[in-house]
Coordinates of C-alpha atoms in Angstrom, one line a residue:
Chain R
X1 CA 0.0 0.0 0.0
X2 CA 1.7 3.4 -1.1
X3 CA 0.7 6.4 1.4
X4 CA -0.5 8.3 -1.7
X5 CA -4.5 9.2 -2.3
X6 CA -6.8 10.4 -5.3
X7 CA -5.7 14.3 -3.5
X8 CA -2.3 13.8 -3.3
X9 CA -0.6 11.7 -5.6
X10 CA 1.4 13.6 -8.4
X11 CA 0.2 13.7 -12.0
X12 CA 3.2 11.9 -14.0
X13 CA 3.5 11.7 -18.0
X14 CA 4.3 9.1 -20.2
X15 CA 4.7 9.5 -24.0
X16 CA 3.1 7.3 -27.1
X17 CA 2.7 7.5 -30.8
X18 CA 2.7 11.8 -30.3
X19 CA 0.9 12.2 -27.3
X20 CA 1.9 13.1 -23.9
X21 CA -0.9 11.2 -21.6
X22 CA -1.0 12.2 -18.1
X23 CA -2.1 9.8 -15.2
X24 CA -2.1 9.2 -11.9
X25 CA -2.1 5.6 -10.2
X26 CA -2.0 5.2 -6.8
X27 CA -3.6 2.2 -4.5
X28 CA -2.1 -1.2 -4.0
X29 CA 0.6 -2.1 -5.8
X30 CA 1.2 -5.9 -7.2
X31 CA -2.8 -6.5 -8.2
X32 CA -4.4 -6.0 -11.7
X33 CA -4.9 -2.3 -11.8
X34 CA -7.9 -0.8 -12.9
X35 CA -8.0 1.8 -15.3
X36 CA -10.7 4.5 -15.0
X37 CA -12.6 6.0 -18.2
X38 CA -14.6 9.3 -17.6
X39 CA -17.3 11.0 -19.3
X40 CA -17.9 13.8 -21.4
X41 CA -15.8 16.8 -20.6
X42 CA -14.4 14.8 -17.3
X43 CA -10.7 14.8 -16.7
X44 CA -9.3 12.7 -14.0
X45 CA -10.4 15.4 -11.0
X46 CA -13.8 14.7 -12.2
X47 CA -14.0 11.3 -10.7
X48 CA -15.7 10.6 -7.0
X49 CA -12.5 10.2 -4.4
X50 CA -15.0 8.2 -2.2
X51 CA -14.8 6.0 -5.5
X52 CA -11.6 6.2 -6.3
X53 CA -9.8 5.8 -2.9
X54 CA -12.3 2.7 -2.0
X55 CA -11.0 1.0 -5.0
X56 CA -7.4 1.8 -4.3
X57 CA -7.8 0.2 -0.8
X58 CA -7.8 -3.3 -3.0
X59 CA -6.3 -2.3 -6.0
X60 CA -4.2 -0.2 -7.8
X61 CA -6.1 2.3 -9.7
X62 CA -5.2 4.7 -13.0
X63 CA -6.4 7.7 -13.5
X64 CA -5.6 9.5 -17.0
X65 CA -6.4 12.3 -19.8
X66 CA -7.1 10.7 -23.0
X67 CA -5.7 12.4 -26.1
X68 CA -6.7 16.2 -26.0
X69 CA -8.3 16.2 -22.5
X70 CA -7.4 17.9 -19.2
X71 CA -3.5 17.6 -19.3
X72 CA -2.8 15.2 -21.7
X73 CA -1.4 16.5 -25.6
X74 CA -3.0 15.4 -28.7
X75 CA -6.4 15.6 -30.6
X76 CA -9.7 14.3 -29.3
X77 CA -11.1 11.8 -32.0
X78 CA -14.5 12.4 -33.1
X79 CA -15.5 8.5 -32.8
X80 CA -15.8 6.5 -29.8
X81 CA -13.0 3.5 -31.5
X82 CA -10.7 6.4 -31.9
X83 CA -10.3 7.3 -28.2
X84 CA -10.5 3.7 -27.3
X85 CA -7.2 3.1 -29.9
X86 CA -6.0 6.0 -27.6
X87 CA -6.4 4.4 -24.6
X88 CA -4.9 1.6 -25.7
X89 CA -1.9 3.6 -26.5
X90 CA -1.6 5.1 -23.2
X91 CA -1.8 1.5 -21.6
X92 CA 0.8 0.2 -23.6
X93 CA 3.3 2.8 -23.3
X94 CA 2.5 2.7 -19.2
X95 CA 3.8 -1.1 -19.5
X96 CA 0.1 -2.4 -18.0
X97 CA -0.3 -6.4 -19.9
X98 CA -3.8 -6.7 -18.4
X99 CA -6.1 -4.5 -16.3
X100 CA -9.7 -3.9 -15.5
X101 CA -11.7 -1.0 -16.8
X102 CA -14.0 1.3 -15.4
X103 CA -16.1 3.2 -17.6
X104 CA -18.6 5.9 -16.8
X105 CA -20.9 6.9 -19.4
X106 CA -18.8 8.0 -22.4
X107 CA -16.1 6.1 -20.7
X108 CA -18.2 3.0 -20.8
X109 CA -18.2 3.3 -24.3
X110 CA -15.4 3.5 -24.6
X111 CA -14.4 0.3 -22.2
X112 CA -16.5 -1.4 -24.6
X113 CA -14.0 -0.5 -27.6
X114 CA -10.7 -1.1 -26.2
X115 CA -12.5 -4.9 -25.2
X116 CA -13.5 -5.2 -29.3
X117 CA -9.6 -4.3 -30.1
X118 CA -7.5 -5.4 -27.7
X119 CA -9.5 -8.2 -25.9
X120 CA -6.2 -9.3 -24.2
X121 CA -5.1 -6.1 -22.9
X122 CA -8.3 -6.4 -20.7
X123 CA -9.5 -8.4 -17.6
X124 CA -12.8 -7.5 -16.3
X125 CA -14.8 -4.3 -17.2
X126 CA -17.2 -2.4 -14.9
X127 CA -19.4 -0.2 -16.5
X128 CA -21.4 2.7 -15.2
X129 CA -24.7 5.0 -16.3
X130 CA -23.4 3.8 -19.9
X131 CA -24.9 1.9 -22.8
X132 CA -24.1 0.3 -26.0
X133 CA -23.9 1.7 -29.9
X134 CA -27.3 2.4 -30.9
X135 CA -28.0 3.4 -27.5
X136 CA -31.6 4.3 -26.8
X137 CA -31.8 7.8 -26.2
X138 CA -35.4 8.3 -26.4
X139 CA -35.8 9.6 -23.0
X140 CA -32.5 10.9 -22.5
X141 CA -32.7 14.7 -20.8
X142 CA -29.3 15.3 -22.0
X143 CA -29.5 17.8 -24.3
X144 CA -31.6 20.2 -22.0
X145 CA -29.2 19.3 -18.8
X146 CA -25.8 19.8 -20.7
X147 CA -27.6 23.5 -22.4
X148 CA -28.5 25.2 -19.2
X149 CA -26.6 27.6 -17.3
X150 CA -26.0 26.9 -13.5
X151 CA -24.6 29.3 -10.8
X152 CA -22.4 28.0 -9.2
X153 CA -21.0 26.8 -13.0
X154 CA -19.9 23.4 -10.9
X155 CA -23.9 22.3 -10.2
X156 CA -24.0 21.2 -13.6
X157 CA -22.3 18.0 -12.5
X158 CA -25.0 17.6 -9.6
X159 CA -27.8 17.6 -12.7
X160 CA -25.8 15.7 -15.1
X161 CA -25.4 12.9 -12.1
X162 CA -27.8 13.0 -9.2
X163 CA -32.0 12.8 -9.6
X164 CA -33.6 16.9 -9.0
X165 CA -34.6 15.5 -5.8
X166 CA -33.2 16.0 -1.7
X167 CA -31.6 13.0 -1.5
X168 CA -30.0 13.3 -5.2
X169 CA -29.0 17.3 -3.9
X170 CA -27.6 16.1 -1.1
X171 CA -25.7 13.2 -2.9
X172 CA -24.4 15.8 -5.6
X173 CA -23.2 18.4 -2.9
X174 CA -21.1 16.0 -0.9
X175 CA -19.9 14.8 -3.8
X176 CA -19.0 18.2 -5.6
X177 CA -17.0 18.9 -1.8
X178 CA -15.0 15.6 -2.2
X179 CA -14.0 16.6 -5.9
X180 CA -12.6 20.0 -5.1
X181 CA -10.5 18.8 -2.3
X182 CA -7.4 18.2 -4.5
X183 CA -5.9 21.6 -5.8
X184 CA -3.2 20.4 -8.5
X185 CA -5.9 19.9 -11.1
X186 CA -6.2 18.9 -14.4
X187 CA -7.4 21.7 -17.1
X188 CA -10.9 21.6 -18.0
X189 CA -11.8 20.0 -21.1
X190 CA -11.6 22.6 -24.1
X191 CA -14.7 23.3 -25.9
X192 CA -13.0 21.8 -29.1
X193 CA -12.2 18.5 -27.3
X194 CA -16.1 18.3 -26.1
X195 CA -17.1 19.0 -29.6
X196 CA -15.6 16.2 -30.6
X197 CA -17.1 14.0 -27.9
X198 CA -20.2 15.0 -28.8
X199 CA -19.6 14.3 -32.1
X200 CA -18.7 10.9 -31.1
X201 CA -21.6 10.6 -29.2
X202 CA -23.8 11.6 -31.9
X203 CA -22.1 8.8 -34.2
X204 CA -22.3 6.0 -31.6
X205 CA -25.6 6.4 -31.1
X206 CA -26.4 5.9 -34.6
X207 CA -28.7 3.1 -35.0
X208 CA -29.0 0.3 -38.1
X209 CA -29.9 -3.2 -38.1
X210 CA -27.5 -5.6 -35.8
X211 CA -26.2 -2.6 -34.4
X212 CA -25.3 -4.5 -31.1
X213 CA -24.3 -7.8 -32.7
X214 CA -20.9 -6.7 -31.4
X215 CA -22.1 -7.4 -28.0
X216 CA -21.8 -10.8 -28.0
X217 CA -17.9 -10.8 -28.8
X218 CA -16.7 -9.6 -25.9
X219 CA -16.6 -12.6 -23.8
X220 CA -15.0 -10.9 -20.6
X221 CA -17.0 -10.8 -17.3
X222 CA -18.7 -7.4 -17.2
X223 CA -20.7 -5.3 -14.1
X224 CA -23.2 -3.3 -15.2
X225 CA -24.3 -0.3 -13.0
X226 CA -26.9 1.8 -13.1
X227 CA -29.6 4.4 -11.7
X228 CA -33.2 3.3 -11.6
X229 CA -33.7 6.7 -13.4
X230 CA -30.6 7.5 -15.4
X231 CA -31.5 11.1 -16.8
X232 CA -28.6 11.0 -19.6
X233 CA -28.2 7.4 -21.0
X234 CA -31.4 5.8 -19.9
X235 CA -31.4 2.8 -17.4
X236 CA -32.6 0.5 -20.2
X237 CA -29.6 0.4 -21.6
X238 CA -28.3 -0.8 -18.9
X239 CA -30.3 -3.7 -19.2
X240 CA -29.6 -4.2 -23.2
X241 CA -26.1 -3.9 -22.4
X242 CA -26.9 -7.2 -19.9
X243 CA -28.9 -8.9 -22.2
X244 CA -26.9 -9.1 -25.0
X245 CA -23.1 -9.6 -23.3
X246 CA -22.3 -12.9 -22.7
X247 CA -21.1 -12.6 -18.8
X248 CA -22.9 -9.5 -18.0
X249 CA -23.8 -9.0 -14.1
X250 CA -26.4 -6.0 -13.9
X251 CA -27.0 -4.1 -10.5
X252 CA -29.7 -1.2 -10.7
X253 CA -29.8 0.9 -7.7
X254 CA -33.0 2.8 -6.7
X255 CA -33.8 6.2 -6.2
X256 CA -30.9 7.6 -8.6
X257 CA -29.8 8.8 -11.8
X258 CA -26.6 8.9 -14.4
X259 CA -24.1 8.8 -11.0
X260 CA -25.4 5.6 -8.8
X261 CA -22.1 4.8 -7.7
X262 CA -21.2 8.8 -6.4
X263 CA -24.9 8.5 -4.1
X264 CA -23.8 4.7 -3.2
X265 CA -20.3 4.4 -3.0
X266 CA -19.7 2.5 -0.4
X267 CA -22.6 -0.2 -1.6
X268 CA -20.7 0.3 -4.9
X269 CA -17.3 -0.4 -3.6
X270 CA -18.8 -4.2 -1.8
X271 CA -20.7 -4.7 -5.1
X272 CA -17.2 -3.8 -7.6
X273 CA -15.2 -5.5 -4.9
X274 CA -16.9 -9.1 -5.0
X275 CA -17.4 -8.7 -8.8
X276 CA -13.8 -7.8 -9.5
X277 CA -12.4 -10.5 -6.7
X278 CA -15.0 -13.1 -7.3
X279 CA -13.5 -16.6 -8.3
X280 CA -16.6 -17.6 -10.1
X281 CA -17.3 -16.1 -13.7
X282 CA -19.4 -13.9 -12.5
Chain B
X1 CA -26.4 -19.2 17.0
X2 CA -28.5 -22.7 17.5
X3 CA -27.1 -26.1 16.4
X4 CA -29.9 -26.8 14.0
X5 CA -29.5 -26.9 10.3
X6 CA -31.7 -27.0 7.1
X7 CA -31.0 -31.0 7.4
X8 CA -31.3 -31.2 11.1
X9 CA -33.9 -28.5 12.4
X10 CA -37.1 -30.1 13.6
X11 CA -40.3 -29.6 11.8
X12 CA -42.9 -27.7 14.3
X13 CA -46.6 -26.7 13.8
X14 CA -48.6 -23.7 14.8
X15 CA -52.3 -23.6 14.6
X16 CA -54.3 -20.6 13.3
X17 CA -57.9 -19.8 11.6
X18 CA -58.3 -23.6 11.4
X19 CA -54.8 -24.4 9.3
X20 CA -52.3 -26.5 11.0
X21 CA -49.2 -25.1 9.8
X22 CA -46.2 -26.9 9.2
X23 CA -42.8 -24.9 9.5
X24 CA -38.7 -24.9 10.5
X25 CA -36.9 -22.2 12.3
X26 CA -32.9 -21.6 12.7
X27 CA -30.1 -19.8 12.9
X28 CA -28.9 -17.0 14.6
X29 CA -31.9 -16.2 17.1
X30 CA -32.4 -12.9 18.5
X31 CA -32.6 -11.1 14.6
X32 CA -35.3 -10.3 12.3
X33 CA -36.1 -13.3 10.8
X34 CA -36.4 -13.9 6.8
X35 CA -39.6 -15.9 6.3
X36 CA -39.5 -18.0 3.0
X37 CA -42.0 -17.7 0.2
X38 CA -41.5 -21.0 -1.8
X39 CA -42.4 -21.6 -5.6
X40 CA -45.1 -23.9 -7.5
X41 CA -45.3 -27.0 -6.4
X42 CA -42.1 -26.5 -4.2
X43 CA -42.9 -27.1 -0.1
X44 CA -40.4 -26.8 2.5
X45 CA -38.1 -29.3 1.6
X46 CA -37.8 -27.6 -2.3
X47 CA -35.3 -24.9 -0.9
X48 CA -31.6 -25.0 -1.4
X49 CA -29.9 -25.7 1.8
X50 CA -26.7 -24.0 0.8
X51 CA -29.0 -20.7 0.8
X52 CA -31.2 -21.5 3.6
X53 CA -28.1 -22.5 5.7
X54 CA -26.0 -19.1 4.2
X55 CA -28.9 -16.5 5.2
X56 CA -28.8 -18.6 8.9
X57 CA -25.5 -17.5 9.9
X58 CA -26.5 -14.0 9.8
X59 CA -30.3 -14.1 11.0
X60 CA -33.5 -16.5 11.7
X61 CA -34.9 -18.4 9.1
X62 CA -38.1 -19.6 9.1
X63 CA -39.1 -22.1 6.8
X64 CA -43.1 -23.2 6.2
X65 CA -45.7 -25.0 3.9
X66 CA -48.4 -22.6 3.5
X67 CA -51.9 -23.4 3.6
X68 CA -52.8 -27.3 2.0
X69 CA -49.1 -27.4 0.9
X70 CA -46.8 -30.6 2.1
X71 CA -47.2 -31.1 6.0
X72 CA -49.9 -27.9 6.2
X73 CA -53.7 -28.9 6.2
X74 CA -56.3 -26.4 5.4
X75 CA -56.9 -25.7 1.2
X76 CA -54.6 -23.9 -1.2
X77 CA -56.7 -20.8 -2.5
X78 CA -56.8 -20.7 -5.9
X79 CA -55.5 -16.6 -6.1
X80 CA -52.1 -15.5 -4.8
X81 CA -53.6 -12.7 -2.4
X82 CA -55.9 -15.4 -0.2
X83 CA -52.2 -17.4 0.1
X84 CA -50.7 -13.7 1.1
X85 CA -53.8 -13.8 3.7
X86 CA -52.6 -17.3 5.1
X87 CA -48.7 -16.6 5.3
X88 CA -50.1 -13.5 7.4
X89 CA -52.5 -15.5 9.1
X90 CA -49.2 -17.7 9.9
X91 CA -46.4 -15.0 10.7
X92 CA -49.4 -13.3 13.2
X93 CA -49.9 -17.4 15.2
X94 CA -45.8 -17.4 15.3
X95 CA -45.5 -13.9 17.1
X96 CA -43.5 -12.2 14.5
X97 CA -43.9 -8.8 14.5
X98 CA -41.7 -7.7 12.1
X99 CA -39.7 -10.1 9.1
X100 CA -37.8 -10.0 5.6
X101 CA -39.3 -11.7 2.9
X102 CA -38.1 -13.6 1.0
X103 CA -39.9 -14.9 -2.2
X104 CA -39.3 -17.2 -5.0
X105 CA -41.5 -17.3 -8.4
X106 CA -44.9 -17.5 -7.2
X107 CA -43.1 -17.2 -3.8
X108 CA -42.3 -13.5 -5.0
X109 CA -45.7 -12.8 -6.2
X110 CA -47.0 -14.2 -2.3
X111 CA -44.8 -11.8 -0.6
X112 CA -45.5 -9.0 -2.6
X113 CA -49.5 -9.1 -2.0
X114 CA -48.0 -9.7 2.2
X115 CA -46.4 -6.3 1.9
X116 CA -49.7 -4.8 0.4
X117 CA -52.0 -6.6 2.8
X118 CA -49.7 -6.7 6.2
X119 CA -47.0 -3.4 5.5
X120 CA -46.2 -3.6 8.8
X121 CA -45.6 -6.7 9.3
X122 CA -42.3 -6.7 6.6
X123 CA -39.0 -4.9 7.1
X124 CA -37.4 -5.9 3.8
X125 CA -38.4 -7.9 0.5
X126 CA -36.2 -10.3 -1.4
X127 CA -37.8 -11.2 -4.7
X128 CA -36.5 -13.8 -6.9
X129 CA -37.1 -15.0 -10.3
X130 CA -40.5 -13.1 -10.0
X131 CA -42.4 -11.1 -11.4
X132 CA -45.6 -8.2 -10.7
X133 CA -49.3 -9.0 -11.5
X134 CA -49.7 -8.6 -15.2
X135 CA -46.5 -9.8 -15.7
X136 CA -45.0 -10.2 -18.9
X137 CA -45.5 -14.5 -19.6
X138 CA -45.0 -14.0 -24.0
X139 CA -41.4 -16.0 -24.0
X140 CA -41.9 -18.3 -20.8
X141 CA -41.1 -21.9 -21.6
X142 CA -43.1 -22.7 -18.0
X143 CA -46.1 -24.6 -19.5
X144 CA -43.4 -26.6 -21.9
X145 CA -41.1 -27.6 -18.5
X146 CA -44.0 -28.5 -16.7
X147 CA -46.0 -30.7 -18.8
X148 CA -42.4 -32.5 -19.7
X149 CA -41.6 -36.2 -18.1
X150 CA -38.2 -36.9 -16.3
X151 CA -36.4 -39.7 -15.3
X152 CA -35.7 -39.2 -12.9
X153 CA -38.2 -37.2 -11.8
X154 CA -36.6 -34.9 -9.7
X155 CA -34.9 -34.1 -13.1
X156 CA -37.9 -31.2 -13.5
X157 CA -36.5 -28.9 -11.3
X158 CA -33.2 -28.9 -13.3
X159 CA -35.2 -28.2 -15.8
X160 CA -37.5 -25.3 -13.6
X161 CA -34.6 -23.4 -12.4
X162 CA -31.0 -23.7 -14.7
X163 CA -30.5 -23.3 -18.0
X164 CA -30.3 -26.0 -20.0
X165 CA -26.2 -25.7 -21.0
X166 CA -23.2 -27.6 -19.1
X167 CA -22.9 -25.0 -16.4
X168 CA -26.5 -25.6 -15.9
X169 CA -26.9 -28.9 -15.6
X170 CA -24.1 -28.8 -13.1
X171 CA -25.1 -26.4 -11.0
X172 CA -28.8 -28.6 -10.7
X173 CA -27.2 -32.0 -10.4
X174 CA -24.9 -30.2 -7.1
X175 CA -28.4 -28.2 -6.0
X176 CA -30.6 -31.9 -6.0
X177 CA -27.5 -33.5 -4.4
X178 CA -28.1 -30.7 -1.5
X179 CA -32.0 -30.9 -1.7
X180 CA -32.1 -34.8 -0.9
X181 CA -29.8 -34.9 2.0
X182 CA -32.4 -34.2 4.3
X183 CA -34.2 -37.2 5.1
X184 CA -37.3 -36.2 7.4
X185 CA -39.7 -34.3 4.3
X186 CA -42.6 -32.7 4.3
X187 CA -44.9 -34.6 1.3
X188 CA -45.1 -33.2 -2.1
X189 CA -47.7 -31.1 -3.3
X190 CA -51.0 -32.5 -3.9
X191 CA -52.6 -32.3 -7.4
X192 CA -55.0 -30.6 -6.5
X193 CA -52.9 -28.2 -4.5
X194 CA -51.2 -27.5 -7.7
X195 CA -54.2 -27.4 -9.8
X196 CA -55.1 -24.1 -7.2
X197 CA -51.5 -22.6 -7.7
X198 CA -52.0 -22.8 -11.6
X199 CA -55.3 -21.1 -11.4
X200 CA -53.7 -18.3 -8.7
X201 CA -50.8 -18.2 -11.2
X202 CA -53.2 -17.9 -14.3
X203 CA -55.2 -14.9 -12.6
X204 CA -52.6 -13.0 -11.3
X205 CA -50.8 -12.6 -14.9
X206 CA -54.2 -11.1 -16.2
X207 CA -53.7 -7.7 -17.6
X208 CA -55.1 -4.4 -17.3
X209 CA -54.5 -1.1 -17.7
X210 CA -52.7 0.4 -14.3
X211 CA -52.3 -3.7 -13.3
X212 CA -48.4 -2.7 -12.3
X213 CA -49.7 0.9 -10.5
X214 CA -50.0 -1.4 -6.8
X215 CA -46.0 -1.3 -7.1
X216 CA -45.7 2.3 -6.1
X217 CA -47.6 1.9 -2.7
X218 CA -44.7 -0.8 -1.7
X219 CA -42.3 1.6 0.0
X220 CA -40.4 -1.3 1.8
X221 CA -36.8 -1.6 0.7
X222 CA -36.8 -4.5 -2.2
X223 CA -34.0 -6.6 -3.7
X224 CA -35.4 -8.3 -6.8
X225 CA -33.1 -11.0 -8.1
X226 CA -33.2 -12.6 -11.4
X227 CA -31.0 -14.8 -14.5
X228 CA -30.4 -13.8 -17.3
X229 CA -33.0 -15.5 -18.8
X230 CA -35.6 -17.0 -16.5
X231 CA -37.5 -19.6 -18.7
X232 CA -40.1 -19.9 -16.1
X233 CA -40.8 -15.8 -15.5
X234 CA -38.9 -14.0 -18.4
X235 CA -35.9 -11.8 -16.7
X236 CA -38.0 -8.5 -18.3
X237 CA -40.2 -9.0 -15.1
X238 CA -37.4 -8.0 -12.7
X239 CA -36.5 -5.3 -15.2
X240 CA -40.5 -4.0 -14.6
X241 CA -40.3 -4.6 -10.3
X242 CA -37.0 -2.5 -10.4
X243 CA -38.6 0.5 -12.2
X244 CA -42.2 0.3 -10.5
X245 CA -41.7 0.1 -7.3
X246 CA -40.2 2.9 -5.3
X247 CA -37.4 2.0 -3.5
X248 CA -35.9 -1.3 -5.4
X249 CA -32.6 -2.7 -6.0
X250 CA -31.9 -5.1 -9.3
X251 CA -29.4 -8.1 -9.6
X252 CA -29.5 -9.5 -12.7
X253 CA -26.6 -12.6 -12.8
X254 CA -25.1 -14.0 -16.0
X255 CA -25.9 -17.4 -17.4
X256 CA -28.8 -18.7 -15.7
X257 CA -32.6 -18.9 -15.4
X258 CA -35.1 -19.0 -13.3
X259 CA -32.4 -20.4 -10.3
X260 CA -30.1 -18.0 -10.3
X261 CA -29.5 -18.1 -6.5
X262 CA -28.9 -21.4 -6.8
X263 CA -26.1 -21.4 -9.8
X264 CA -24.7 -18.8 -7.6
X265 CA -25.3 -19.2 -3.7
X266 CA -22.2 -17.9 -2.5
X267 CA -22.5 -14.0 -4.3
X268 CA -26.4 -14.1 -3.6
X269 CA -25.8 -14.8 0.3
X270 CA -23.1 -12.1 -0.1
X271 CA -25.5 -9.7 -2.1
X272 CA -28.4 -10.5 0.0
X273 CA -26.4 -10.0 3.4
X274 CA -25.6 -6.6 2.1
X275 CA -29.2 -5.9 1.5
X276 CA -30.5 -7.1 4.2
X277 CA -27.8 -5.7 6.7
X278 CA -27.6 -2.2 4.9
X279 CA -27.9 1.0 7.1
X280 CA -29.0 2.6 4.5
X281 CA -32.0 3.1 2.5
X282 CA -30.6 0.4 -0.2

């Protein structure tokens, strides 16, 4: 066990094919790390330290800016398999031969691409508030969350993640205090690099006949997680996403929305923990 | 903690409204206890021991044959609510004031309309391989299973509960092997017991518009637990108890049917635990 946490362990570098990725890992050293994939506009200080330093307590975890985000150099592809090739790239150049993956929402998409290209490079994958290509978006409040203006600017992530009720307000502002503890901090993800997300998005989205076919060739035991009301990718996918992998695990929480695991992180934390640890396949 | 096992604990009778009602109580005394709902045609004995015995470590179980099932007298209603009114009648002649439920199939269905009718009476609702009134029946291989000969026999609830694959079939050869140890049983269900169920199962699947609206007046705290695909009660059910009802948490496991507790006993007793033991609202 290092001494270092999601606040104070320093951001390093490592350089790949042109870009200059930085990451942070921190946790237990010796175990299969896990490597964490945020959402739109996230850099690594946008994940959940309750999260992050509960995993870390069993595992060592990595943090990182895919190409064009936060602090890392390069351009932010417009297509979800592009930032996965990324990743990939990052995980290569940091030496890691097998790891989990954590993906949250944009990030769970694109966990489900570096699974489709480099199935070896990959362990077990959790996925959060996420869905699959040809996601169904029908009741998705994205658009209208991610277009209003909030004061403090910061609230948006309480909206984007928690349910507009008390127990979701009081969720979001514990867990907007937790994420502005550290102060070395990542740049905020330009408004060209969340174009581009959004973009890719967009494109993922997309829906056509067989469109999750792809689903059933990654054969690696997944977690799904979701809110009983996910406001952004809606909590049906969640259930798709179960239905059609072949070792899919779904937990659905109640009472939350695109964030479950920021309003239940320590029932989170149990869950991931006997999922990640489990002997058995699932 | 008592001595007494599934194999070992002495049937007991208590007698209420004219019923003679034959049940088994262990474990650790002194907690609320989990009373267990059991499935068509299943009596006491029909449980798997390696998740009765699991949930006794950490509470009271109390096992029973409702009304005209195995060592019970009295007559099997032929609608789930009257058999919600006899478990009732049956928790109130024992003294419990407050339990978990647990429920399995039409198990699930009983201990649903015992949190309508007795709300009260229930702390805590497990609900496996389930599903609501109205529920959705369009790709359940039930009336295909059931109408089926075995040899042996006993080969039908291989057939009820796994899937029929390798990992199946093993998992329900190792969950008969633990079924049949004990040697003192209660006696199957009657025909015509079973002809009741059938009709009660029959009824309560009717639909109508607002038939899932009862949901939202269950406020109690709900795990629902389901495979990924239940041949018995498709897994969309679970899917439809997760997003009605208020306050409910979903486990969906991979690779299994209507059984999934018993494919995986060990991470349901660890789920379930968590559930059940949670300070908070999950």
């Amino acid at each position: 066990m290092t001494n270092y946490t999601h606040d104070t362990v320093s951001t390093q570098f490592v350089e790949a094919n042109g870009i200059r990725f930085a990451y942070r890992r921190f946790g237990k050293p010796g175990s299969v790390p896990i490597v964490m994939n945020i959402h739109f506009r996230g850099t690594m200080d946008h994940w959940d330290p309750a999260v992050t330093d509960g995993l870390a307590l069993q595992r060592e975890v990595i943090l990182f800016d895919n190409a064009g985000i936060g602090a890392s150099s390069g351009v932010t592809p417009a297509n979800i398999p592009g930032m996965a090739t990324d990743a990939i790239t990052f995980m290569t150049a940091l030496g890691v031969g097998k790891a989990d993956l954590l993906g949250y929402s944009i990030g769970g998409k694109v966990a489900q691409e570096i699974a489709v290209q480099a199935p070896d490079l990959v362990r077990k994958l959790v996925l959060v508030g996420t869905g699959p290509r040809g996601a169904d978006t029908a009741a998705s409040r994205s658009a209208e969350i991610f277009s209003a203006t909030y004061d403090p600017p910061e609230h948006l992530w309480i909206a984007a993640h928690f349910l507009p009720n008390a127990a979701g307000r009081e969720a979001g502002l514990k867990y907007l205090e937790r994420k502005f503890r550290r102060r070395d901090r990542s740049p905020e993800v330009s408004e060209a690099s969340a174009a581009a997300q959004y973009a890719a998005i967009v494109k993922s989205n997309e829906k056509s006949d067989g469109v999750w076919d792809y689903l059933a060739t990654i054969h690696h035991p997944v977690l799904v997680v979701d809110g009983s009301n996910d406001r952004i990718i809606p909590t049906v996918n969640g259930f798709i996403l179960q239905q059609h992998l072949p070792n899919a695990q779904l937990i659905i929480y109640p009472d939350s929305s695109h964030g479950p695991f920021y309003q239940y992180p320590d029932l989170f934390l149990a869950h991931t923990n006997l999922f990640l640890d489990g002997e058995c396949r699932t």
